mmCIF file of C-alpha atoms in Angstrom:
data_model
loop_
_atom_site.group_PDB
_atom_site.id
_atom_site.type_symbol
_atom_site.label_atom_id
_atom_site.label_comp_id
_atom_site.label_asym_id
_atom_site.label_seq_id
_atom_site.Cartn_x
_atom_site.Cartn_y
_atom_site.Cartn_z
ATOM 1 C CA MET A 133 -20.924 17.378 -20.876
ATOM 2 C CA SER A 134 -22.953 16.939 -23.833
ATOM 3 C CA SER A 135 -23.685 14.155 -25.718
ATOM 4 C CA GLN A 136 -24.181 15.276 -29.069
ATOM 5 C CA LYS A 137 -21.775 17.170 -30.983
ATOM 6 C CA SER A 138 -22.004 21.109 -30.527
ATOM 7 C CA THR A 139 -20.764 22.763 -34.138
ATOM 8 C CA VAL A 140 -20.672 25.756 -35.939
ATOM 9 C CA PRO A 141 -22.792 25.366 -39.544
ATOM 10 C CA PHE A 142 -20.123 25.298 -42.230
ATOM 11 C CA ALA A 143 -19.753 28.531 -43.963
ATOM 12 C CA GLY A 144 -17.496 28.358 -46.519
ATOM 13 C CA THR A 145 -17.330 31.346 -49.547
ATOM 14 C CA LYS A 146 -16.927 30.630 -52.835
ATOM 15 C CA GLU A 147 -13.406 32.060 -52.939
ATOM 16 C CA GLN A 148 -12.291 29.621 -50.674
ATOM 17 C CA GLU A 149 -14.138 26.629 -52.759
ATOM 18 C CA GLU A 150 -12.040 28.753 -55.935
ATOM 19 C CA ALA A 151 -8.673 28.429 -53.790
ATOM 20 C CA LEU A 152 -9.012 24.910 -52.474
ATOM 21 C CA ILE A 153 -9.771 23.514 -56.725
ATOM 22 C CA SER A 154 -6.675 25.549 -57.482
ATOM 23 C CA VAL A 155 -4.420 23.911 -54.840
ATOM 24 C CA ILE A 156 -5.969 20.426 -56.131
ATOM 25 C CA GLU A 157 -4.891 21.069 -59.830
ATOM 26 C CA GLU A 158 -1.557 21.987 -58.760
ATOM 27 C CA LEU A 159 -0.866 19.699 -56.354
ATOM 28 C CA ARG A 160 -3.006 16.592 -57.694
ATOM 29 C CA SER A 161 -0.099 15.011 -59.677
ATOM 30 C CA ASP A 162 2.555 14.736 -56.938
ATOM 31 C CA LYS A 163 3.288 11.640 -55.676
ATOM 32 C CA GLY A 164 1.694 12.078 -52.093
ATOM 33 C CA ALA A 165 -0.523 15.016 -53.211
ATOM 34 C CA LEU A 166 -3.157 14.010 -50.232
ATOM 35 C CA MET A 167 -1.450 15.608 -47.253
ATOM 36 C CA PRO A 168 -0.222 18.690 -48.917
ATOM 37 C CA ILE A 169 -3.273 19.592 -50.334
ATOM 38 C CA LEU A 170 -5.406 18.617 -46.577
ATOM 39 C CA GLN A 171 -2.433 20.938 -45.039
ATOM 40 C CA LYS A 172 -3.557 23.822 -47.645
ATOM 41 C CA ALA A 173 -7.100 23.151 -47.406
ATOM 42 C CA GLN A 174 -6.889 23.637 -43.943
ATOM 43 C CA GLU A 175 -5.509 26.887 -44.186
ATOM 44 C CA ILE A 176 -8.056 27.967 -46.230
ATOM 45 C CA TYR A 177 -11.065 27.198 -44.072
ATOM 46 C CA GLY A 178 -9.335 26.906 -40.837
ATOM 47 C CA TYR A 179 -10.279 23.448 -40.774
ATOM 48 C CA LEU A 180 -11.411 19.903 -42.746
ATOM 49 C CA PRO A 181 -15.606 19.576 -42.484
ATOM 50 C CA ILE A 182 -17.382 16.939 -44.251
ATOM 51 C CA GLU A 183 -18.080 19.516 -47.043
ATOM 52 C CA VAL A 184 -13.856 20.261 -47.412
ATOM 53 C CA GLN A 185 -13.022 16.511 -47.868
ATOM 54 C CA THR A 186 -16.195 16.172 -50.323
ATOM 55 C CA ILE A 187 -14.989 19.019 -52.583
ATOM 56 C CA ILE A 188 -11.292 17.091 -52.464
ATOM 57 C CA SER A 189 -13.269 13.379 -52.470
ATOM 58 C CA ASN A 190 -14.874 14.654 -55.453
ATOM 59 C CA THR A 191 -12.040 16.648 -57.654
ATOM 60 C CA LEU A 192 -9.126 13.489 -56.472
ATOM 61 C CA ASP A 193 -11.446 10.604 -56.877
ATOM 62 C CA ILE A 194 -10.217 9.455 -54.594
ATOM 63 C CA PRO A 195 -12.862 7.892 -51.761
ATOM 64 C CA LEU A 196 -14.177 9.987 -48.656
ATOM 65 C CA GLU A 197 -13.314 7.477 -46.310
ATOM 66 C CA LYS A 198 -9.830 7.707 -47.290
ATOM 67 C CA ILE A 199 -9.575 11.093 -46.854
ATOM 68 C CA TYR A 200 -11.898 11.014 -43.727
ATOM 69 C CA GLY A 201 -9.412 7.874 -42.429
ATOM 70 C CA VAL A 202 -6.547 10.421 -43.070
ATOM 71 C CA VAL A 203 -7.809 13.194 -41.082
ATOM 72 C CA THR A 204 -8.437 11.269 -38.417
ATOM 73 C CA PHE A 205 -5.510 9.879 -38.354
ATOM 74 C CA TYR A 206 -3.380 13.001 -37.451
ATOM 75 C CA SER A 207 -3.602 15.419 -34.813
ATOM 76 C CA GLN A 208 -2.576 18.161 -36.690
ATOM 77 C CA PHE A 209 -6.297 18.292 -38.705
ATOM 78 C CA SER A 210 -9.054 19.315 -37.073
ATOM 79 C CA LEU A 211 -13.064 18.808 -37.653
ATOM 80 C CA PHE A 212 -14.185 21.296 -36.002
ATOM 81 C CA PRO A 213 -13.482 25.169 -36.228
ATOM 82 C CA LYS A 214 -11.823 27.131 -33.436
ATOM 83 C CA GLY A 215 -13.674 29.578 -31.435
ATOM 84 C CA LYS A 216 -12.922 33.264 -31.536
ATOM 85 C CA PHE A 217 -11.253 32.588 -28.313
ATOM 86 C CA LYS A 218 -8.924 29.488 -28.589
ATOM 87 C CA ILE A 219 -9.263 27.678 -24.746
ATOM 88 C CA SER A 220 -6.339 25.436 -24.137
ATOM 89 C CA VAL A 221 -6.402 23.588 -20.626
ATOM 90 C CA CYS A 222 -2.987 22.360 -19.787
ATOM 91 C CA LEU A 223 -3.029 18.236 -18.703
ATOM 92 C CA GLY A 224 0.555 17.880 -18.320
ATOM 93 C CA THR A 225 1.733 16.103 -14.861
ATOM 94 C CA ALA A 226 1.849 19.193 -12.516
ATOM 95 C CA CYS A 227 -0.843 20.658 -13.818
ATOM 96 C CA TYR A 228 -2.610 17.517 -13.552
ATOM 97 C CA VAL A 229 -1.609 16.554 -9.770
ATOM 98 C CA LYS A 230 -3.073 20.290 -9.504
ATOM 99 C CA GLY A 231 -6.689 19.633 -10.879
ATOM 100 C CA SER A 232 -6.620 20.671 -14.338
ATOM 101 C CA GLY A 233 -8.433 17.658 -14.702
ATOM 102 C CA ASP A 234 -11.348 19.162 -12.936
ATOM 103 C CA ILE A 235 -11.360 22.409 -15.026
ATOM 104 C CA TYR A 236 -11.021 20.820 -18.062
ATOM 105 C CA ASN A 237 -14.506 19.273 -17.118
ATOM 106 C CA LYS A 238 -16.236 21.896 -15.756
ATOM 107 C CA LEU A 239 -15.191 24.039 -18.862
ATOM 108 C CA MET A 240 -16.646 20.919 -21.005
ATOM 109 C CA GLU A 241 -19.741 21.543 -19.150
ATOM 110 C CA LYS A 242 -20.119 25.316 -18.818
ATOM 111 C CA LEU A 243 -19.387 25.782 -22.144
ATOM 112 C CA GLY A 244 -21.738 22.361 -23.315
ATOM 113 C CA ILE A 245 -18.706 21.371 -25.825
ATOM 114 C CA ALA A 246 -16.291 18.516 -25.748
ATOM 115 C CA SER A 247 -12.543 18.325 -26.548
ATOM 116 C CA GLY A 248 -11.773 19.727 -29.454
ATOM 117 C CA GLU A 249 -15.642 21.387 -30.260
ATOM 118 C CA CYS A 250 -16.453 25.118 -30.730
ATOM 119 C CA THR A 251 -19.874 26.592 -29.181
ATOM 120 C CA PRO A 252 -22.346 27.244 -31.787
ATOM 121 C CA ASP A 253 -21.589 30.598 -31.406
ATOM 122 C CA GLY A 254 -18.672 30.318 -32.175
ATOM 123 C CA LYS A 255 -17.021 32.424 -29.359
ATOM 124 C CA PHE A 256 -14.802 29.633 -27.534
ATOM 125 C CA SER A 257 -13.141 26.309 -28.808
ATOM 126 C CA LEU A 258 -12.013 23.969 -26.377
ATOM 127 C CA GLU A 259 -8.756 21.617 -26.159
ATOM 128 C CA ALA A 260 -6.480 20.030 -23.574
ATOM 129 C CA CYS A 261 -2.376 20.403 -23.875
ATOM 130 C CA ARG A 262 0.584 18.522 -22.570
ATOM 131 C CA CYS A 263 2.674 21.037 -20.585
ATOM 132 C CA ILE A 264 2.722 24.455 -21.705
ATOM 133 C CA GLY A 265 6.226 25.184 -19.932
ATOM 134 C CA ALA A 266 4.851 26.832 -16.863
ATOM 135 C CA CYS A 267 4.279 24.366 -14.275
ATOM 136 C CA GLY A 268 5.743 26.583 -11.226
ATOM 137 C CA LEU A 269 2.036 28.572 -12.348
ATOM 138 C CA ALA A 270 -0.380 24.861 -11.990
ATOM 139 C CA PRO A 271 -2.877 24.281 -13.231
ATOM 140 C CA VAL A 272 -2.455 26.290 -16.388
ATOM 141 C CA LEU A 273 -4.984 27.696 -18.545
ATOM 142 C CA THR A 274 -4.565 29.887 -21.727
ATOM 143 C CA ILE A 275 -7.137 31.639 -23.820
ATOM 144 C CA ASN A 276 -5.779 32.679 -26.939
ATOM 145 C CA ASP A 277 -2.659 34.601 -25.680
ATOM 146 C CA ASP A 278 -3.681 34.824 -21.987
ATOM 147 C CA VAL A 279 -2.173 33.010 -19.854
ATOM 148 C CA TYR A 280 -4.216 32.062 -16.293
ATOM 149 C CA GLY A 281 -1.818 29.940 -13.643
ATOM 150 C CA ARG A 282 -2.818 28.718 -10.109
ATOM 151 C CA LEU A 283 -6.476 27.951 -11.210
ATOM 152 C CA SER A 284 -9.601 26.406 -9.057
ATOM 153 C CA ILE A 285 -12.990 26.032 -10.653
ATOM 154 C CA ASP A 286 -14.162 29.141 -8.799
ATOM 155 C CA ASP A 287 -11.855 30.939 -11.303
ATOM 156 C CA LEU A 288 -13.661 29.804 -14.017
ATOM 157 C CA ASP A 289 -16.193 32.269 -14.496
ATOM 158 C CA GLY A 290 -14.481 35.489 -13.427
ATOM 159 C CA ILE A 291 -12.265 34.462 -16.522
ATOM 160 C CA LEU A 292 -14.560 33.499 -19.199
ATOM 161 C CA ALA A 293 -16.740 36.553 -18.251
ATOM 162 C CA LYS A 294 -13.982 38.488 -19.631
ATOM 163 C CA TYR A 295 -14.339 37.001 -23.333
ATOM 164 C CA GLU A 296 -18.084 38.045 -23.289
#
């Protein structure tokens, strides 16, 4: 497992920033505007890196610490981009009992990223989920819309190779 965060460099465009500023201007006078602004910002950028939080902070004149606190409190928000291939490992009871924790740990090791992170090349992101409703196939992981069940650690190289 990596001891340092692996991130894709921020690559926001002028168009995205203009869209964000437009949203902020449209919603800024609404009571409780921060949450809908953050939700729209995540739709625009795909995640909420510090650069986007700073734009919101500066435009709304809200301390960056407050914005960061909101972003890190709610699980709907992500500080990291999602990869082209989103890997989700089920850690629900049936999958966990059958070894999904070991599969998850091995994926973190193989990809060199921690939970919620994206590989530096933007190819893979990794997250845990709770019960995807395929308990009969435990342990299960998904990559985008593809489902892989009855897994063992030995299956991982072959699965990842399909997405190379």
